[in-house]
Amino acid sequence: MLALTLFASIGVRLVYLQTVDTPAYADGGLPNRLAVVELPAPRGAILDRNGEPLAHSVEARYVFADPTRVKDRAATARALSPLLGVPASDLAEKMRERNLPGTDTPLQFVYLARGVEIGTAKRIMALDLAGINVHRDERREVPGGDLAANLLGFVGQDMNGLEGLEARYDDVLRGQAGKRTYEVGQGDLAAPIPGGYSRTTQPKPGSSLQLTVDRDLQFMTQRILAKQTEKVKGSVGAAVIIEIPSGEVLAQASQPTYDAANPTKVTSPSDRDDAATTFVVDPGSIHKAITFGAALQEGVITPDTAFPVANTIERGGVTFRDTHPVDGRTMSIPGMLAFSSNVGTIEIGEKLGKERLFDYQKRFGLGQVTGEGMPGEAAGRLLPPDQWSGSAYGSVPIGHSVDATPLQMAAAYAAIANNGTYVQPHLVKETIGADGTRSPAATPTTRSVLSPANAAALRRMMEAVTTVDGPEGQATGLAAAVPGYRVAGKTGTGLRYDNGKQQPGEVGSFIGMAPAENPRYVVAVFVWSPGGGGGAVAAPAFREMMGFTLRHYRVPPSLTNKSPKFEVFPR
């Protein structure tokens, strides 16, 4: 009876355990038997305006270790080191046995390398090392090397964007990783248990980013900029090409540049900067187009205005001089633009007034980021009217005591080209989901700055900069003329600032539009050198870039017999 009672008690308890407490006891040792493998989500590509890849991901493998199964850490590390290009000491440390943070559960997964080529992964598996395995991964490829590298930026080993557009749109490009959790045996039976616990969360691929950039035009722009800046020692260059009227940025080049596939192989981290949005300068004479445009719009001048221009003018104890002195002769507005008269511009700026000039600087987009899409874009700086000193009446109208980026100035000229309407420059055309769904980028902001008539009048007068060549002298921008096309633009000489400090040398620039009678594109070129000389290469670089752009998009030549004839010194 005692034995029967004992067996009956055991039986009742067994039934209870297998029916009532089954989940609790079944899961009691489960955490010690689970292995977790991350399933990477493919990162979206970055494409040019025609769908050509600028940066994309290709299939690769990641190598991982289960520290609980590695039998000889030192020997395993020595075997893997030459294949992975990682020091053996680093690999051995990663494979050290330890628990998951805050738990008593041993760590059973650690990355040893990401983005490993498939062939290398096969060689690793052939070694048959205990506790070492590989799984599907991806690696970022940049087919063009340095093509648009300063725009694209790069990703880290974990495929997170670190700089450039890769960083700015990381949340769009990066997918959502998946995870596979499964039950494994212990010791020599450390393999998935058939019929054991298994759960898989599928990864969600990232979306692709289609830019407004034209790959072929970007290539030529970089090539021309590099060739021209090589003529000036220690230089930094920037070039921007904007389509009219859309405001789309077709090319945006920086010099120096780098190979986005090897971002650490640079002379200085600044080589990776996008000069068009981070290169802060006082624009100098290219700012005069803003002063003249504001004066036209406010009725301070007309296209027929002319007045005597002295060789110098003094404001606030500072003397401002003209590099092309005319000895007090009566000069036309086109003549002042052609010979970049500081004195004439200062007098027009005074008639306009500091409040109105400040207002038009803001309308043209200065003193604020454009929101083009690049991270770290500089806002520049404007001098508020209540902070003007006496000399500011001379410096501000001619583009000093003003800080701006090449992109801001290019966008301002694009407003003149676009019949007086400012259109926010932008780099992103649309995003493309993993399922192919296309989502256009936000509509760029626009605002009216000049009337169409005044914008056309200003463009016409700016043609003098590339055409006036006679006994009275040569205009400052003759080197920017594009054969067969009417070009309106302006030369400039300014200063560079870095962290608020003026740098040695000067910044030479040229910004223009063509065909001037109906502009299709604006090209801006800036070149700084600590020893000067940037002005000598900016206009020729513009000529080559604009010429290629017009031919690339098959823009018919201008009717050059319709080009205006300017009278610099009206009688």
JSON list of C-alpha atoms in Angstrom, two decimals, residues 189-316:
[
{"chain": "A", "resi": 189, "resn": "LEU", "atom": "CA", "xyz": [25.83, 18.85, -30.49]},
{"chain": "A", "resi": 190, "resn": "ALA", "atom": "CA", "xyz": [25.91, 22.65, -30.93]},
{"chain": "A", "resi": 191, "resn": "ALA", "atom": "CA", "xyz": [23.71, 22.70, -34.01]},
{"chain": "A", "resi": 192, "resn": "PRO", "atom": "CA", "xyz": [20.10, 23.78, -34.63]},
{"chain": "A", "resi": 193, "resn": "ILE", "atom": "CA", "xyz": [17.72, 21.37, -32.94]},
{"chain": "A", "resi": 194, "resn": "PRO", "atom": "CA", "xyz": [15.22, 19.94, -35.46]},
{"chain": "A", "resi": 195, "resn": "GLY", "atom": "CA", "xyz": [11.75, 20.91, -34.32]},
{"chain": "A", "resi": 196, "resn": "GLY", "atom": "CA", "xyz": [13.20, 23.17, -31.63]},
{"chain": "A", "resi": 197, "resn": "TYR", "atom": "CA", "xyz": [12.35, 26.79, -30.98]},
{"chain": "A", "resi": 198, "resn": "SER", "atom": "CA", "xyz": [12.88, 28.99, -34.05]},
{"chain": "A", "resi": 199, "resn": "ARG", "atom": "CA", "xyz": [11.67, 32.47, -34.92]},
{"chain": "A", "resi": 200, "resn": "THR", "atom": "CA", "xyz": [12.68, 34.70, -37.85]},
{"chain": "A", "resi": 201, "resn": "THR", "atom": "CA", "xyz": [11.95, 38.40, -38.35]},
{"chain": "A", "resi": 202, "resn": "GLN", "atom": "CA", "xyz": [12.61, 39.24, -41.98]},
{"chain": "A", "resi": 203, "resn": "PRO", "atom": "CA", "xyz": [14.77, 42.33, -42.72]},
{"chain": "A", "resi": 204, "resn": "LYS", "atom": "CA", "xyz": [13.19, 45.37, -44.40]},
{"chain": "A", "resi": 205, "resn": "PRO", "atom": "CA", "xyz": [15.38, 46.79, -47.19]},
{"chain": "A", "resi": 206, "resn": "GLY", "atom": "CA", "xyz": [16.12, 50.52, -47.26]},
{"chain": "A", "resi": 207, "resn": "SER", "atom": "CA", "xyz": [14.88, 52.96, -49.90]},
{"chain": "A", "resi": 208, "resn": "SER", "atom": "CA", "xyz": [17.02, 54.37, -52.69]},
{"chain": "A", "resi": 209, "resn": "LEU", "atom": "CA", "xyz": [17.74, 58.05, -53.23]},
{"chain": "A", "resi": 210, "resn": "GLN", "atom": "CA", "xyz": [17.62, 59.53, -56.73]},
{"chain": "A", "resi": 211, "resn": "LEU", "atom": "CA", "xyz": [19.53, 62.79, -57.05]},
{"chain": "A", "resi": 212, "resn": "THR", "atom": "CA", "xyz": [19.21, 65.65, -59.51]},
{"chain": "A", "resi": 213, "resn": "VAL", "atom": "CA", "xyz": [22.91, 65.26, -60.34]},
{"chain": "A", "resi": 214, "resn": "ASP", "atom": "CA", "xyz": [23.89, 64.22, -63.87]},
{"chain": "A", "resi": 215, "resn": "ARG", "atom": "CA", "xyz": [26.73, 61.71, -63.61]},
{"chain": "A", "resi": 216, "resn": "ASP", "atom": "CA", "xyz": [28.39, 62.66, -66.90]},
{"chain": "A", "resi": 217, "resn": "LEU", "atom": "CA", "xyz": [28.15, 66.39, -66.20]},
{"chain": "A", "resi": 218, "resn": "GLN", "atom": "CA", "xyz": [29.47, 65.86, -62.67]},
{"chain": "A", "resi": 219, "resn": "PHE", "atom": "CA", "xyz": [32.45, 63.98, -64.06]},
{"chain": "A", "resi": 220, "resn": "MET", "atom": "CA", "xyz": [33.35, 66.75, -66.52]},
{"chain": "A", "resi": 221, "resn": "THR", "atom": "CA", "xyz": [32.81, 69.48, -63.94]},
{"chain": "A", "resi": 222, "resn": "GLN", "atom": "CA", "xyz": [35.19, 67.77, -61.51]},
{"chain": "A", "resi": 223, "resn": "ARG", "atom": "CA", "xyz": [37.72, 67.20, -64.27]},
{"chain": "A", "resi": 224, "resn": "ILE", "atom": "CA", "xyz": [37.69, 70.83, -65.40]},
{"chain": "A", "resi": 225, "resn": "LEU", "atom": "CA", "xyz": [37.85, 72.14, -61.82]},
{"chain": "A", "resi": 226, "resn": "ALA", "atom": "CA", "xyz": [40.78, 69.88, -60.99]},
{"chain": "A", "resi": 227, "resn": "LYS", "atom": "CA", "xyz": [42.67, 70.91, -64.15]},
{"chain": "A", "resi": 228, "resn": "GLN", "atom": "CA", "xyz": [42.21, 74.62, -63.47]},
{"chain": "A", "resi": 229, "resn": "THR", "atom": "CA", "xyz": [42.97, 74.51, -59.75]},
{"chain": "A", "resi": 230, "resn": "GLU", "atom": "CA", "xyz": [46.20, 72.62, -60.45]},
{"chain": "A", "resi": 231, "resn": "LYS", "atom": "CA", "xyz": [47.49, 75.89, -61.92]},
{"chain": "A", "resi": 232, "resn": "VAL", "atom": "CA", "xyz": [47.17, 77.57, -58.51]},
{"chain": "A", "resi": 233, "resn": "LYS", "atom": "CA", "xyz": [49.15, 76.11, -55.62]},
{"chain": "A", "resi": 234, "resn": "GLY", "atom": "CA", "xyz": [47.39, 75.04, -52.44]},
{"chain": "A", "resi": 235, "resn": "SER", "atom": "CA", "xyz": [44.00, 75.94, -53.82]},
{"chain": "A", "resi": 236, "resn": "VAL", "atom": "CA", "xyz": [40.47, 75.01, -52.86]},
{"chain": "A", "resi": 237, "resn": "GLY", "atom": "CA", "xyz": [37.80, 75.07, -55.56]},
{"chain": "A", "resi": 238, "resn": "ALA", "atom": "CA", "xyz": [34.04, 74.78, -55.80]},
{"chain": "A", "resi": 239, "resn": "ALA", "atom": "CA", "xyz": [31.72, 74.62, -58.78]},
{"chain": "A", "resi": 240, "resn": "VAL", "atom": "CA", "xyz": [27.92, 74.47, -58.96]},
{"chain": "A", "resi": 241, "resn": "ILE", "atom": "CA", "xyz": [25.66, 74.02, -62.00]},
{"chain": "A", "resi": 242, "resn": "ILE", "atom": "CA", "xyz": [21.95, 74.80, -61.55]},
{"chain": "A", "resi": 243, "resn": "GLU", "atom": "CA", "xyz": [19.20, 74.11, -64.06]},
{"chain": "A", "resi": 244, "resn": "ILE", "atom": "CA", "xyz": [16.76, 76.91, -64.84]},
{"chain": "A", "resi": 245, "resn": "PRO", "atom": "CA", "xyz": [13.87, 77.11, -63.99]},
{"chain": "A", "resi": 246, "resn": "SER", "atom": "CA", "xyz": [13.71, 73.94, -61.85]},
{"chain": "A", "resi": 247, "resn": "GLY", "atom": "CA", "xyz": [16.50, 74.85, -59.41]},
{"chain": "A", "resi": 248, "resn": "GLU", "atom": "CA", "xyz": [17.86, 71.31, -59.69]},
{"chain": "A", "resi": 249, "resn": "VAL", "atom": "CA", "xyz": [21.59, 71.01, -59.02]},
{"chain": "A", "resi": 250, "resn": "LEU", "atom": "CA", "xyz": [23.07, 69.17, -61.99]},
{"chain": "A", "resi": 251, "resn": "ALA", "atom": "CA", "xyz": [26.64, 69.14, -60.71]},
{"chain": "A", "resi": 252, "resn": "GLN", "atom": "CA", "xyz": [28.38, 70.20, -57.52]},
{"chain": "A", "resi": 253, "resn": "ALA", "atom": "CA", "xyz": [32.13, 69.70, -57.44]},
{"chain": "A", "resi": 254, "resn": "SER", "atom": "CA", "xyz": [34.84, 70.26, -54.85]},
{"chain": "A", "resi": 255, "resn": "GLN", "atom": "CA", "xyz": [38.60, 70.34, -55.11]},
{"chain": "A", "resi": 256, "resn": "PRO", "atom": "CA", "xyz": [40.40, 68.64, -53.43]},
{"chain": "A", "resi": 257, "resn": "THR", "atom": "CA", "xyz": [38.32, 65.51, -53.44]},
{"chain": "A", "resi": 258, "resn": "TYR", "atom": "CA", "xyz": [38.82, 61.89, -52.38]},
{"chain": "A", "resi": 259, "resn": "ASP", "atom": "CA", "xyz": [37.86, 58.29, -53.13]},
{"chain": "A", "resi": 260, "resn": "ALA", "atom": "CA", "xyz": [34.63, 57.58, -51.27]},
{"chain": "A", "resi": 261, "resn": "ALA", "atom": "CA", "xyz": [35.57, 53.89, -51.20]},
{"chain": "A", "resi": 262, "resn": "ASN", "atom": "CA", "xyz": [38.69, 54.77, -49.15]},
{"chain": "A", "resi": 263, "resn": "PRO", "atom": "CA", "xyz": [37.62, 57.80, -47.11]},
{"chain": "A", "resi": 264, "resn": "THR", "atom": "CA", "xyz": [40.53, 57.63, -44.66]},
{"chain": "A", "resi": 265, "resn": "LYS", "atom": "CA", "xyz": [43.16, 58.02, -47.39]},
{"chain": "A", "resi": 266, "resn": "VAL", "atom": "CA", "xyz": [43.14, 61.81, -47.43]},
{"chain": "A", "resi": 267, "resn": "THR", "atom": "CA", "xyz": [45.75, 64.45, -46.66]},
{"chain": "A", "resi": 268, "resn": "SER", "atom": "CA", "xyz": [43.29, 66.19, -44.35]},
{"chain": "A", "resi": 269, "resn": "PRO", "atom": "CA", "xyz": [39.69, 65.48, -43.27]},
{"chain": "A", "resi": 270, "resn": "SER", "atom": "CA", "xyz": [38.78, 68.81, -44.92]},
{"chain": "A", "resi": 271, "resn": "ASP", "atom": "CA", "xyz": [39.44, 67.13, -48.28]},
{"chain": "A", "resi": 272, "resn": "ARG", "atom": "CA", "xyz": [36.10, 65.41, -47.76]},
{"chain": "A", "resi": 273, "resn": "ASP", "atom": "CA", "xyz": [34.19, 68.68, -47.27]},
{"chain": "A", "resi": 274, "resn": "ASP", "atom": "CA", "xyz": [31.64, 69.82, -49.82]},
{"chain": "A", "resi": 275, "resn": "ALA", "atom": "CA", "xyz": [33.14, 73.21, -50.69]},
{"chain": "A", "resi": 276, "resn": "ALA", "atom": "CA", "xyz": [29.95, 74.53, -52.29]},
{"chain": "A", "resi": 277, "resn": "THR", "atom": "CA", "xyz": [28.10, 74.50, -48.95]},
{"chain": "A", "resi": 278, "resn": "THR", "atom": "CA", "xyz": [30.89, 74.85, -46.37]},
{"chain": "A", "resi": 279, "resn": "PHE", "atom": "CA", "xyz": [33.34, 77.20, -48.12]},
{"chain": "A", "resi": 280, "resn": "VAL", "atom": "CA", "xyz": [32.53, 80.60, -46.59]},
{"chain": "A", "resi": 281, "resn": "VAL", "atom": "CA", "xyz": [33.81, 83.70, -48.41]},
{"chain": "A", "resi": 282, "resn": "ASP", "atom": "CA", "xyz": [33.04, 87.35, -48.70]},
{"chain": "A", "resi": 283, "resn": "PRO", "atom": "CA", "xyz": [31.93, 87.24, -52.31]},
{"chain": "A", "resi": 284, "resn": "GLY", "atom": "CA", "xyz": [33.39, 90.52, -53.50]},
{"chain": "A", "resi": 285, "resn": "SER", "atom": "CA", "xyz": [32.26, 91.87, -56.84]},
{"chain": "A", "resi": 286, "resn": "ILE", "atom": "CA", "xyz": [29.86, 89.05, -57.72]},
{"chain": "A", "resi": 287, "resn": "HIS", "atom": "CA", "xyz": [27.69, 90.61, -55.00]},
{"chain": "A", "resi": 288, "resn": "LYS", "atom": "CA", "xyz": [27.31, 93.71, -57.20]},
{"chain": "A", "resi": 289, "resn": "ALA", "atom": "CA", "xyz": [24.62, 91.94, -59.22]},
{"chain": "A", "resi": 290, "resn": "ILE", "atom": "CA", "xyz": [22.48, 91.90, -56.07]},
{"chain": "A", "resi": 291, "resn": "THR", "atom": "CA", "xyz": [23.07, 95.61, -55.45]},
{"chain": "A", "resi": 292, "resn": "PHE", "atom": "CA", "xyz": [22.24, 96.53, -59.06]},
{"chain": "A", "resi": 293, "resn": "GLY", "atom": "CA", "xyz": [19.21, 94.21, -59.13]},
{"chain": "A", "resi": 294, "resn": "ALA", "atom": "CA", "xyz": [17.80, 95.75, -55.95]},
{"chain": "A", "resi": 295, "resn": "ALA", "atom": "CA", "xyz": [18.40, 99.26, -57.32]},
{"chain": "A", "resi": 296, "resn": "LEU", "atom": "CA", "xyz": [16.58, 98.40, -60.55]},
{"chain": "A", "resi": 297, "resn": "GLN", "atom": "CA", "xyz": [13.64, 96.90, -58.68]},
{"chain": "A", "resi": 298, "resn": "GLU", "atom": "CA", "xyz": [13.35, 99.91, -56.36]},
{"chain": "A", "resi": 299, "resn": "GLY", "atom": "CA", "xyz": [13.62, 102.42, -59.20]},
{"chain": "A", "resi": 300, "resn": "VAL", "atom": "CA", "xyz": [16.91, 103.86, -57.96]},
{"chain": "A", "resi": 301, "resn": "ILE", "atom": "CA", "xyz": [18.44, 103.26, -61.41]},
{"chain": "A", "resi": 302, "resn": "THR", "atom": "CA", "xyz": [17.26, 102.34, -64.89]},
{"chain": "A", "resi": 303, "resn": "PRO", "atom": "CA", "xyz": [19.15, 100.59, -67.68]},
{"chain": "A", "resi": 304, "resn": "ASP", "atom": "CA", "xyz": [19.88, 104.07, -69.11]},
{"chain": "A", "resi": 305, "resn": "THR", "atom": "CA", "xyz": [21.27, 105.56, -65.90]},
{"chain": "A", "resi": 306, "resn": "ALA", "atom": "CA", "xyz": [24.72, 107.12, -66.19]},
{"chain": "A", "resi": 307, "resn": "PHE", "atom": "CA", "xyz": [26.70, 109.42, -63.90]},
{"chain": "A", "resi": 308, "resn": "PRO", "atom": "CA", "xyz": [30.29, 110.61, -63.34]},
{"chain": "A", "resi": 309, "resn": "VAL", "atom": "CA", "xyz": [32.47, 108.10, -61.51]},
{"chain": "A", "resi": 310, "resn": "ALA", "atom": "CA", "xyz": [35.52, 109.23, -59.55]},
{"chain": "A", "resi": 311, "resn": "ASN", "atom": "CA", "xyz": [38.59, 107.06, -59.14]},
{"chain": "A", "resi": 312, "resn": "THR", "atom": "CA", "xyz": [38.14, 106.76, -55.36]},
{"chain": "A", "resi": 313, "resn": "ILE", "atom": "CA", "xyz": [35.50, 107.26, -52.72]},
{"chain": "A", "resi": 314, "resn": "GLU", "atom": "CA", "xyz": [35.90, 107.44, -48.94]},
{"chain": "A", "resi": 315, "resn": "ARG", "atom": "CA", "xyz": [33.47, 106.07, -46.40]},
{"chain": "A", "resi": 316, "resn": "GLY", "atom": "CA", "xyz": [34.10, 105.84, -42.67]}
]
